XYZ file of C-alpha atoms in Angstrom:
620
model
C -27.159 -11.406 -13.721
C -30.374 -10.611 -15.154
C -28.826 -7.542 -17.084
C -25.711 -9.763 -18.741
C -27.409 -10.172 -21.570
C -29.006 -6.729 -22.262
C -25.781 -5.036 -24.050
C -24.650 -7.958 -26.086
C -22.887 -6.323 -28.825
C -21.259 -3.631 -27.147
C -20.115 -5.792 -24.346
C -18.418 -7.799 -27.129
C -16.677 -5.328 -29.010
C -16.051 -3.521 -25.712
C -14.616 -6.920 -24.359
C -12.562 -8.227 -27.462
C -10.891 -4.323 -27.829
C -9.896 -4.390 -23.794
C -8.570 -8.049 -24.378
C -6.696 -7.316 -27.467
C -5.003 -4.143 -25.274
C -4.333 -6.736 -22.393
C -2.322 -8.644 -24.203
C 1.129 -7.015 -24.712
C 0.854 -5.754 -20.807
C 0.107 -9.174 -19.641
C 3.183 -10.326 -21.557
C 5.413 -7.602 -20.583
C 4.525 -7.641 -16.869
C 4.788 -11.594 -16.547
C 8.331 -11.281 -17.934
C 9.174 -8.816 -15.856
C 8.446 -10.208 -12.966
C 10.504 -13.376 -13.153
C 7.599 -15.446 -13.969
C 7.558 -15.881 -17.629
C 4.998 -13.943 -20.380
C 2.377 -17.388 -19.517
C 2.010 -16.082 -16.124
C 1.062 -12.878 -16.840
C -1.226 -14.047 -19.749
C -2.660 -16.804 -17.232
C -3.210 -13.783 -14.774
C -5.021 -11.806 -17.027
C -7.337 -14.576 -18.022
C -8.538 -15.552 -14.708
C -8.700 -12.311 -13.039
C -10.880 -10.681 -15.939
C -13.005 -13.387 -16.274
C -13.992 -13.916 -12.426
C -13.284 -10.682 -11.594
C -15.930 -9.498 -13.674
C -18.542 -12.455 -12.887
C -18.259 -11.603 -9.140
C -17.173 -7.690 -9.023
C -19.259 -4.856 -8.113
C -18.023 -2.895 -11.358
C -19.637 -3.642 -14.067
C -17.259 -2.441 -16.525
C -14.273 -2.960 -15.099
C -11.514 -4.686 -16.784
C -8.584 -6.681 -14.697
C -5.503 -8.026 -14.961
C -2.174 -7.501 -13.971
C -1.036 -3.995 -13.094
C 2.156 -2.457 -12.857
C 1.744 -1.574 -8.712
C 0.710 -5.678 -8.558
C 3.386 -6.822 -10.779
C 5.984 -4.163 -8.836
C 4.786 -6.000 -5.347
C 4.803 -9.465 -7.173
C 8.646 -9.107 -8.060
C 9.789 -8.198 -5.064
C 7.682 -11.493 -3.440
C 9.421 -13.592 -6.373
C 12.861 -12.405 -5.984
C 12.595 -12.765 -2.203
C 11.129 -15.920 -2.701
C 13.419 -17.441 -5.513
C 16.725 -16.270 -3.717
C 15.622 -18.155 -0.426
C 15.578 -21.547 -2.695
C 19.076 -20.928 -4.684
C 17.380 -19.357 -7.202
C 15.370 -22.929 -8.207
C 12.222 -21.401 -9.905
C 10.987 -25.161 -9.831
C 11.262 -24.943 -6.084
C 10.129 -21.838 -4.905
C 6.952 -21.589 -7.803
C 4.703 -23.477 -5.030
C 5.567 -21.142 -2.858
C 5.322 -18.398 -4.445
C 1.947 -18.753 -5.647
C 0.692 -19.789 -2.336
C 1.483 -15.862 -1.359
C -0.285 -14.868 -4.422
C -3.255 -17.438 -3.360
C -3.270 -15.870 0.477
C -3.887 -12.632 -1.117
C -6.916 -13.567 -2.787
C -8.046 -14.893 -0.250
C -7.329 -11.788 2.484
C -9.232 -9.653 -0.682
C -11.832 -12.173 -0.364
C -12.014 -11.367 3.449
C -11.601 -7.509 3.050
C -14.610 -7.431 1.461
C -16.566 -9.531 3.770
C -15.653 -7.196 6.480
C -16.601 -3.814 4.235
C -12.906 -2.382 3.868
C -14.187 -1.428 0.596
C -15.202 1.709 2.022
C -12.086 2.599 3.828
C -10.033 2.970 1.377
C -10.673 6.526 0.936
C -8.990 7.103 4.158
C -5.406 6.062 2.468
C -3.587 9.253 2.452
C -3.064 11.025 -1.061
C 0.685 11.455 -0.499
C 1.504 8.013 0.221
C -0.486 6.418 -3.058
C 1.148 9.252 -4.756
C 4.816 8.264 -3.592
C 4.374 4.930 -4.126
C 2.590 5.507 -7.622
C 5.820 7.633 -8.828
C 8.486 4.829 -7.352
C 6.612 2.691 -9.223
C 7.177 4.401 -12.385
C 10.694 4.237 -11.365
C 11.546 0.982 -10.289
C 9.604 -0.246 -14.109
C 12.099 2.218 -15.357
C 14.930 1.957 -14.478
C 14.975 -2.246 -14.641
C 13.701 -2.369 -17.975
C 16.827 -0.920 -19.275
C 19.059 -3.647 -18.822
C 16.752 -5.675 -21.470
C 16.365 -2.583 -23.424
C 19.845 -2.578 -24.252
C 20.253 -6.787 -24.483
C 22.333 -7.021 -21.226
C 20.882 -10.042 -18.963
C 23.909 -9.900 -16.120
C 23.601 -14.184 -16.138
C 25.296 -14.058 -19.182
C 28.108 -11.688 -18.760
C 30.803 -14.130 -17.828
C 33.059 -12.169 -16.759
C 30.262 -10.684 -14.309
C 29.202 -14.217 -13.431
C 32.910 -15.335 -12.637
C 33.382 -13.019 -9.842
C 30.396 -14.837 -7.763
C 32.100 -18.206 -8.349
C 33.933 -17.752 -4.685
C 30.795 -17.182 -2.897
C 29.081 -19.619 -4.783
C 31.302 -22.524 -4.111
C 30.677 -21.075 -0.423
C 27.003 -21.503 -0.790
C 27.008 -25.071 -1.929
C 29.007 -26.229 1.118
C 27.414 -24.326 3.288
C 24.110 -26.190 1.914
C 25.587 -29.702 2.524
C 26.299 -29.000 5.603
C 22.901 -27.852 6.611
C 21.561 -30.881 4.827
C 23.499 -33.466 6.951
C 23.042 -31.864 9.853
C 19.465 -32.271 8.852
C 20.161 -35.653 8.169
C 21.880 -36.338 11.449
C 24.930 -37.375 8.918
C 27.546 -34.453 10.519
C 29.442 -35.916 13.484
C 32.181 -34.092 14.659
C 34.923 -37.602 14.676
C 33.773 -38.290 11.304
C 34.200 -35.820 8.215
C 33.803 -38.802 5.431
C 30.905 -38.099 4.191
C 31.088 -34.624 3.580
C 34.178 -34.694 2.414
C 32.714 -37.428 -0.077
C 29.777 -34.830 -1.319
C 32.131 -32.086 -1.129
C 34.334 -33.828 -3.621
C 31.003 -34.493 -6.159
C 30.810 -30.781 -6.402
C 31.262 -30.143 -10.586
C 31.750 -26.679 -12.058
C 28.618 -26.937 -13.624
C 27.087 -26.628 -10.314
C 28.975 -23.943 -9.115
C 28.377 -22.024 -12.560
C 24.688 -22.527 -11.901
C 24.694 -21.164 -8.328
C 26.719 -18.230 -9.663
C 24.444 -17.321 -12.197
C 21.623 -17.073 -9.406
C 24.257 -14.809 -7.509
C 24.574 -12.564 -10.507
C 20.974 -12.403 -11.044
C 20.354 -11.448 -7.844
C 22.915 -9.158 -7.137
C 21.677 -7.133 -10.481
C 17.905 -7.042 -10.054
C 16.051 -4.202 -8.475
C 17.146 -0.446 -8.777
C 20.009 -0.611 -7.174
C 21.014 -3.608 -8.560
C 20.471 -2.331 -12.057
C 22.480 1.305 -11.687
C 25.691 -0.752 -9.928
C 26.040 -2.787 -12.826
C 24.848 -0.331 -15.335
C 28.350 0.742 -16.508
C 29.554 -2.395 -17.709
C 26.339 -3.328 -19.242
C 26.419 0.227 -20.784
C 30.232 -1.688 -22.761
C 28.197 -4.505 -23.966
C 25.096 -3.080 -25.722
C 23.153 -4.825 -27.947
C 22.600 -2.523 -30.950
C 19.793 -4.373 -32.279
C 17.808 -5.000 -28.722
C 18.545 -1.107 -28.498
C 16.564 -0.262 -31.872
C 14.096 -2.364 -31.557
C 12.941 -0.902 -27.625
C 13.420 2.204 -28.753
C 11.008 1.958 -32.097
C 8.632 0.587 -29.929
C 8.451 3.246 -27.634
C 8.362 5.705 -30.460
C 5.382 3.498 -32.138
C 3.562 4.099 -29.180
C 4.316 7.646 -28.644
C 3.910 8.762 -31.874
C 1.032 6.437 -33.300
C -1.560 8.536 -30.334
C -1.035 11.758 -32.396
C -2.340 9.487 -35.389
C -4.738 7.793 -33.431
C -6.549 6.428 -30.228
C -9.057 4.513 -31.966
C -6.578 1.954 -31.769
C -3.926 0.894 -29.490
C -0.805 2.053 -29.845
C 0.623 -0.309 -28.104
C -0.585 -3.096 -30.093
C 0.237 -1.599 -33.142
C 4.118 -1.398 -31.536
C 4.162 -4.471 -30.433
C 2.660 -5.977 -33.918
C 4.824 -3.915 -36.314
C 7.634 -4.174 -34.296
C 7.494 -7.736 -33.947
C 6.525 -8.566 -37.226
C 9.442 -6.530 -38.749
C 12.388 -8.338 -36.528
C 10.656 -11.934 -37.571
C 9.725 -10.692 -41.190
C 13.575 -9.881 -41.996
C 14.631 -12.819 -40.042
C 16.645 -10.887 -37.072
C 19.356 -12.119 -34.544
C 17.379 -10.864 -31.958
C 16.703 -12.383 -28.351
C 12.797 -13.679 -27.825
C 10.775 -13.695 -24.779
C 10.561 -16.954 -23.075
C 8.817 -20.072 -24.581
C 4.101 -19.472 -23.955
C 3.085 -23.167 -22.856
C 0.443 -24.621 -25.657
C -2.972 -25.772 -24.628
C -5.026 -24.794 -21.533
C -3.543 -23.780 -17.553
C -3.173 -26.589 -15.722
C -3.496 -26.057 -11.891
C -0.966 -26.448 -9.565
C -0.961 -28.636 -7.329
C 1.713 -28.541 -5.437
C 0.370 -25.452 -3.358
C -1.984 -27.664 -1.859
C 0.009 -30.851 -1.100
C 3.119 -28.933 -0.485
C 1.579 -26.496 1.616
C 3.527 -25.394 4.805
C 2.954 -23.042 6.963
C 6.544 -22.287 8.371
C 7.574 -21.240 4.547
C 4.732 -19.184 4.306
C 4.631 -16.981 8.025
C 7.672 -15.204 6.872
C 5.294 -13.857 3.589
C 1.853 -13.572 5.166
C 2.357 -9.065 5.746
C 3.522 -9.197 1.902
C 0.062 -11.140 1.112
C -1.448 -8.224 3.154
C -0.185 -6.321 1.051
C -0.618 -7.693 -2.204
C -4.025 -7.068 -0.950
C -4.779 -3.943 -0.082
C -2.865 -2.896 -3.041
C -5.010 -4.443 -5.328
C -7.986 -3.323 -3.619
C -6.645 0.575 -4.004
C -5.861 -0.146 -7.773
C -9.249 -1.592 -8.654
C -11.510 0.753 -6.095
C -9.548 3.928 -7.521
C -10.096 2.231 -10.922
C -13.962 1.751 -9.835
C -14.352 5.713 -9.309
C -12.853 6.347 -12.723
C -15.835 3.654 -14.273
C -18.600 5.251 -12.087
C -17.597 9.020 -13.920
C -17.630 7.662 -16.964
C -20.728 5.730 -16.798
C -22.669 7.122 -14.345
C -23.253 4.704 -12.342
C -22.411 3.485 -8.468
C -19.901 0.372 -8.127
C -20.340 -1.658 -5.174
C -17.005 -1.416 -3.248
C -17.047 -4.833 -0.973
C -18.368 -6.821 -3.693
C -15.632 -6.034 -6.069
C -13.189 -6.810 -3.253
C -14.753 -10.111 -3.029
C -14.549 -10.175 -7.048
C -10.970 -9.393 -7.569
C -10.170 -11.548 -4.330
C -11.782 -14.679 -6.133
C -10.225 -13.912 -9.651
C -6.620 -13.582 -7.890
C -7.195 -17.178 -5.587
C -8.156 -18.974 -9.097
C -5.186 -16.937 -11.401
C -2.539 -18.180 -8.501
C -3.828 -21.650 -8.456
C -2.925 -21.879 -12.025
C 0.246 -20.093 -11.832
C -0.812 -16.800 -13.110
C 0.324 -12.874 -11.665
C -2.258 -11.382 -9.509
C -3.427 -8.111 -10.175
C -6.050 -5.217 -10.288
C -8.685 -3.333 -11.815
C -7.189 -1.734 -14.281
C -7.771 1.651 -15.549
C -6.558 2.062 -19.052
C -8.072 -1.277 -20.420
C -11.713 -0.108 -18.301
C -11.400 3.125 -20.076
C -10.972 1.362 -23.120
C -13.974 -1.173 -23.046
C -16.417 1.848 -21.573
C -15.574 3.883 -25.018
C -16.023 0.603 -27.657
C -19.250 0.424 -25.694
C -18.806 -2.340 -22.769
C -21.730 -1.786 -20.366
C -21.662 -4.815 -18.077
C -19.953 -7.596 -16.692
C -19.976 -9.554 -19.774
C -17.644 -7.368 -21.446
C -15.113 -8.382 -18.550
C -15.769 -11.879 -18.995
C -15.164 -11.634 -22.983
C -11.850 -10.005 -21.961
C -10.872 -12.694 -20.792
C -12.173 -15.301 -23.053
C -9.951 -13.924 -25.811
C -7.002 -13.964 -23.898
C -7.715 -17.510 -23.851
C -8.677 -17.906 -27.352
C -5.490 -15.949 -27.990
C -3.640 -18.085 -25.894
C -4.755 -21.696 -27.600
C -4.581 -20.252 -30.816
C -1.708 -18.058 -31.080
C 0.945 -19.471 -28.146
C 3.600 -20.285 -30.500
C 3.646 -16.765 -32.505
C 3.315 -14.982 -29.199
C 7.011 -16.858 -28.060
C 8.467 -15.086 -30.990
C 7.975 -11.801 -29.485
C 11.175 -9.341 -28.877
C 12.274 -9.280 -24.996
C 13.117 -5.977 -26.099
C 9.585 -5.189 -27.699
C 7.682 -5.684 -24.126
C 11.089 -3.555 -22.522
C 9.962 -0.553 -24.278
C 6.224 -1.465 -23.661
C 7.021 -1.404 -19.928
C 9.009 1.543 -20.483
C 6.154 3.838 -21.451
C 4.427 2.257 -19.040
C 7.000 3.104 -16.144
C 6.953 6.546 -17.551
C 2.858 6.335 -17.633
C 2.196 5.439 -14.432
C 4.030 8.250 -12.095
C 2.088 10.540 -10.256
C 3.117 14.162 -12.392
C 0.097 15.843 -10.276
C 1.676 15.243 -6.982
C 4.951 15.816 -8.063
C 4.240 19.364 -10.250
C 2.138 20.191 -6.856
C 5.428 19.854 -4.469
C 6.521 23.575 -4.297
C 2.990 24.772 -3.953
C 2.173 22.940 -0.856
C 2.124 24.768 2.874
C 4.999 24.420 4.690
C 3.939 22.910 7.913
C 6.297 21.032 9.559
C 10.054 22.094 10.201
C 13.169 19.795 10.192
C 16.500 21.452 11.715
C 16.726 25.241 10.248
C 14.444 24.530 7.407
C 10.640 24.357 7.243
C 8.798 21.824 4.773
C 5.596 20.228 3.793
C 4.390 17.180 5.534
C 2.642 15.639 2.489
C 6.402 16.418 0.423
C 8.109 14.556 3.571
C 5.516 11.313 3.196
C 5.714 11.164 -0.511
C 9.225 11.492 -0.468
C 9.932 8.903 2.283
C 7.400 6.196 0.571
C 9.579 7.399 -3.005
C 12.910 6.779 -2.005
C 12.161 3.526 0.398
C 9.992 2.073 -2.449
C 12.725 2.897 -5.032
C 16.021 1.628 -2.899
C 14.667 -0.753 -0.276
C 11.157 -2.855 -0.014
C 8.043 -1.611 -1.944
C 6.074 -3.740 0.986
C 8.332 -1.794 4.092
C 7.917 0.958 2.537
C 4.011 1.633 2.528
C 3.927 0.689 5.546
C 5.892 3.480 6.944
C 4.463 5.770 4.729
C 1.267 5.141 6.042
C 2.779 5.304 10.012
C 4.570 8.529 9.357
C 1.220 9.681 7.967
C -0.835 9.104 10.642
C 1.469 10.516 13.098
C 1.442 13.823 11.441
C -1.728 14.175 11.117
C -2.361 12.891 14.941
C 0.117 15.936 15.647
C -1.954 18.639 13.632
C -5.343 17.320 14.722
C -3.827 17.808 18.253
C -1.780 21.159 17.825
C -5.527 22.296 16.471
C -7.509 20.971 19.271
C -4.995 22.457 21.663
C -5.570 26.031 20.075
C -9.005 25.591 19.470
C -9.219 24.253 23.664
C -7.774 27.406 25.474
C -6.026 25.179 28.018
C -3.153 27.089 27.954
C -3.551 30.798 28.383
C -4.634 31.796 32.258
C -6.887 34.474 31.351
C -9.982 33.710 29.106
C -12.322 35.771 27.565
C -15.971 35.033 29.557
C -18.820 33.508 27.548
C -22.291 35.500 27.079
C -23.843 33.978 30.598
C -20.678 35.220 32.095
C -20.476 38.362 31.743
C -22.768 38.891 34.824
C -20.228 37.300 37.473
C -20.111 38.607 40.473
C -16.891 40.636 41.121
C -15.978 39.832 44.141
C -15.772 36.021 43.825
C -13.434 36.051 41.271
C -10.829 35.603 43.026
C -12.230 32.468 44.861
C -13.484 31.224 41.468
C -11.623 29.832 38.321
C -13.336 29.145 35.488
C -12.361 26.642 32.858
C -13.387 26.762 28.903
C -12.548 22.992 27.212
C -13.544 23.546 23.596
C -12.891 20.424 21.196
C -12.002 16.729 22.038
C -9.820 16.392 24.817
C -7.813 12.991 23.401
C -4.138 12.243 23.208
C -3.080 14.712 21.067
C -4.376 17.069 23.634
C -3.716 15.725 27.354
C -0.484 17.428 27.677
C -1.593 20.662 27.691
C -4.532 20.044 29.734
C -2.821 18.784 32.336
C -1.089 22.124 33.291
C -4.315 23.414 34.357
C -3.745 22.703 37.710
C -0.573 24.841 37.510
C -3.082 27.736 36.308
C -5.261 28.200 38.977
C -4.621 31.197 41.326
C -3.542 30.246 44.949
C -7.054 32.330 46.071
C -9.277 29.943 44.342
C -11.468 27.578 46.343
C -13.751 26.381 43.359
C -13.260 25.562 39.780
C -15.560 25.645 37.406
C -15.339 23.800 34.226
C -17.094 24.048 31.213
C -17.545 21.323 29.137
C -20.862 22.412 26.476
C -17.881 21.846 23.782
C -16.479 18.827 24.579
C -18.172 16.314 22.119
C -15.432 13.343 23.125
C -12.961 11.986 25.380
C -10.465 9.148 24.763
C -8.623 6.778 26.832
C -5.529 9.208 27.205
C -7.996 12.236 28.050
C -10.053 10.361 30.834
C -6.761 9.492 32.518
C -5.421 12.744 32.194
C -8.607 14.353 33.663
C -8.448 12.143 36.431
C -5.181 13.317 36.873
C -5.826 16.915 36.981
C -8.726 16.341 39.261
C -6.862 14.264 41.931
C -4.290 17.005 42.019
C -7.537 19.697 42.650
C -8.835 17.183 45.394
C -5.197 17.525 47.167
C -5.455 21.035 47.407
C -8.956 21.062 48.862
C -10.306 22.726 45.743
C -13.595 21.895 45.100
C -14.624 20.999 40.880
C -17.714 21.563 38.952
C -18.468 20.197 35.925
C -21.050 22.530 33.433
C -22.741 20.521 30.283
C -20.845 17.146 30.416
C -22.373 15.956 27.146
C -23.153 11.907 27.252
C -19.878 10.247 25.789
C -17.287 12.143 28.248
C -20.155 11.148 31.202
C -20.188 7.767 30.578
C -16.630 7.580 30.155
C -16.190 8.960 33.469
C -18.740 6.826 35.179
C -17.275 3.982 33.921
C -13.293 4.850 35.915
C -15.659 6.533 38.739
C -14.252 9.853 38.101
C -18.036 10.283 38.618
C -19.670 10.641 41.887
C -15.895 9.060 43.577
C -13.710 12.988 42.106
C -17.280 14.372 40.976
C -20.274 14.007 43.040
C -23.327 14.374 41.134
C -24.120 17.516 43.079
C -21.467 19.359 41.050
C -22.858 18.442 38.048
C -24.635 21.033 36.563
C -26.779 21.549 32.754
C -25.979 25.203 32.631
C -23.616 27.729 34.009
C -26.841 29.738 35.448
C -27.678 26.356 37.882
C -23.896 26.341 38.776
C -23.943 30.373 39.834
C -26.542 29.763 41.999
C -24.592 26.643 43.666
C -21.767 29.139 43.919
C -23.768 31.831 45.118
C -24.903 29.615 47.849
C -21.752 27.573 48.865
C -18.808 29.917 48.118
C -18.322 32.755 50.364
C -16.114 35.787 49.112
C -13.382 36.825 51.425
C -13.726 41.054 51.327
């Protein structure tokens, strides 16, 4: 804290420049993700300003992101569609999830996570970087052309049959709650039944329609008839803004292009006094917390959303750490990975306590403060302070903003924020694993899977598996290298240096054994046909274990194994250089002195020749 003060000017401009750029995004995001433009202003507020207090980045800038708000509207359509689509209703909940991620952040960076995040595999960050991109896409076209599916009604009357459905099927539920539904006595519900209105049934099929036309999918299935119904003026006014902010960074990048888009654009469609549609109504005055997520709390809403939170969480912590590096290049400096965990953890509890969209470290708006000549967490906390001011001040000219302005904003920013390194890398990468006839990369298989699951099914699911489907391959080539690198299959060897020496004619009573590498799961199976190697003439084997750094679980057992079968067939074992992890491993399951007395333990091969010398006897 002592340094806050040491870069006062440049933290200011650097702050009020990355605030003014966080402004369109945090309005675009929070509409697209079903919260309203407050939420993602409220977001950005809070995050950047506590963020930044707390972090272990000095010049990092946060707020929402598009990975966070991608998560975020998956949680909220989830969410919203388990309470009949009653924003009102499921808004307690929904920040709760956002509140749980905080706090797991919070807890990730009490634990030091922070520095395991480099262990995320590239291709899996990569694929769900590009479905990202997509999913902003492809959903932002719907309000690019001025189609909302809610108020299509010939759309909406085709849910009216499964919406009447729904509301029965609710009062039912409700007195059976209620202990209301007998089975001699249908009054009642015939009596509610009856009170059922078309306005209610309009409502529910509204929701339905919603629903049924969010996400990727939903979007391309009802694509063609929104594709009858454009909105030529929604149309022109996305598309100048994505050609403002395009074409104003060959100008420019001293200032934001997208501000300028969003400003001319804007201004032009309320200057000439346009039919056009606006984005949803920016609440005056300051956030008021919500309550609700504390007295309403329940636990048995939230279990079904606690992996999501888990999520929300580690994402965030990839998109600020990765954001972090980018800082520490451009400054020269070290961030401090766990205490910007604990940073963005805080910012995200207090955002989702007053109803705003968690989020990230965020790279464009860091680069941005850095170059206007932000140097420490002041900057972040000015951020945020206009936001506020900007909030107060300028709520009710912010409402009159375009829906279709922030639709091409998120647009660019869809198009932005795919992974074209990855993706331009994909027919350069080594073909290493082989489905049916055809051999492909690994890395091309995870991307592709995390892609297309992200995309089509659950952004949440999907990492998940990505990150599975990772780990087994690279379990598999780890093992498929130890095995080469161990010998354990081929019978004949070539002898080592102190070798060379061995006395002809007990060969054929002695087998001797090279393990090279870890012996774990990924090698056991091969190992364990080493009993199957050794000639029927052998009385002694000798293994050699100098190169064996480690043994798991899976390897002790199978060792044991091996030697049990050796004991069987009266075939004595020596061990040469057990190193101290695989020793006290086996002391531990008494593979030693119960299979290995401690007499056949031996430092170096020369000690065990002599033992042989001694105790074997050749059979010329």
């Amino acid at each position: 804290m002592k340094h806050l003060f040491t870069n006062i000017k440049g933290d200011a401009f650097g702050g009020i420049t990355a605030g003014i750029v966080a402004l369109p995004l945090a309005l675009a995001f929070g509409v697209s993700s079903g919260l309203g433009p407050s939420a993602g202003l409220y977001g950005a507020i809070f995050l950047s300003f506590f963020a930044a207090l707390f972090g272990g980045t000095n010049t990092q800038i946060s707020g929402p992101t598009a990975p966070m708000t991608a998560v975020s509207m998956v949680v909220i359509a989830g969410i919203l569609a388990a309470n009949d689509g009653d924003l009102n209703k499921a808004l307690p909940i929904i920040l709760t999830v956002f509140l749980l991620g905080g706090l797991l952040q919070i807890g990730l960076g009490l634990v030091g996570f922070g520095k395991y995040i480099k262990y995320i595999p590239y291709p899996v960050v990569s694929g769900f970087m590009t479905a990202i991109g997509v999913i902003i896409l492809i959903t932002q076209i719907l309000p690019a052309i001025g189609y909302y599916p809610k108020e299509d009604k010939a759309y909406v009357e085709t849910f009216k049959p499964e919406a009447e459905a729904i509301i029965l099927k609710n009062i039912l539920k409700e007195e059976a709650g209620e202990d209301i539904l007998v089975l001699e006595d249908f009054t009642e519900t015939v009596d509610r039944a009856s009170k059922i209105t078309q306005e209610d049934i309009l409502k529910e099929s509204k929701t339905l329609a919603s629903n049924n036309a969010s996400g990727v999918l939903g979007t391309l299935k009802v694509l063609p008839q929104a594709l009858q119904q454009i909105s030529w003026l929604e149309l022109i006014l996305a598309l100048a803004t994505i050609f403002i902010i395009y074409g104003f960074k060959r100008i420019t990048t001293a200032i934001p292009s997208t501000l300028v888009a969003l400003l001319i654009v804007s201004g032009v469609a309320v200057g000439f006094g346009l039919d056009y549609r606006p984005i949803e109504e920016i609440p005056s005055g300051l956030p008021i917390p919500n309550l609700e997520i504390i007295t309403g709390f329940s636990f048995a809403a939230l279990s079904p959303y606690i992996f999501t939170s888990l999520t929300l969480a580690l994402l965030g912590a990839i998109d600020s750490l990765l954001t972090s590096v980018v800082a520490d290049n451009m400054t020269k400096t070290k961030h401090q990975p766990n205490k910007e965990l604990i940073g963005q953890g805080i910012g995200n509890s207090i955002g989702a306590i007053f109803g705003g969209l968690p989020g990230a470290g965020a790279t464009i708006r860091t680069v941005v403060n850095i170059k206007s000549g932000g140097k420490t967490k002041l900057s972040g906390m000015i951020a945020g302070i206009i936001l506020l001011f900007i909030l107060l001040a300028l709520g009710p000219v912010a409402s009159r903003i375009p829906a279709a302005v922030l639709a091409g904003i998120l647009i660019t920013v869809g198009i932005g924020v795919m992974d074209y390194k990855g993706l331009k890398a994909i027919p350069s990468l080594p073909r290493d694993a082989k489905i049916g006839p055809f051999r492909v990369s690994s890395e091309v298989i995870i991307m592709m899977v995390v892609l297309l699951l992200s995309s089509l099914w659950n952004l949440v699911y999907a990492v998940g598996i990505g990150l599975i489907i990772a780990s087994l391959m690279f379990m598999k080539k780890i093992g498929d290298l130890t095995a080469l690198s161990s010998d354990v299959k081929p019978l004949k060897e070539e002898a080592w240096k102190d070798e060379i020496g061995f006395p002809e004619k007990l060969k054929e009573e002695v087998f001797i054994k090279h393990i090279k590498g870890p012996l774990f799961f990924g090698s056991t199976s091969d190992f364990q046909v080493l009993a199957k190697q050794i000639p029927k003439t052998a009385s002694t084997v000798v293994i050699r274990l100098e190169k064996m750094p480690y043994i798991d679980q899976s390897g002790l057992y199978a060792m044991e194994d091996v030697l049990v079968d050796l004991r069987k067939d009266n075939i004595t074992v020596l061990f040469v250089g057990l190193l101290n992890q695989p020793k006290l491993m086996m002391e531990r399951i008494d593979i030693i002195p119960d299979l290995i007395p401690k007499e056949n333990l031996f430092e170096s091969f020369n000690e065990c020749l002599s033992w042989i010398k001694d105790n074997v006897e050749d059979i010329d």
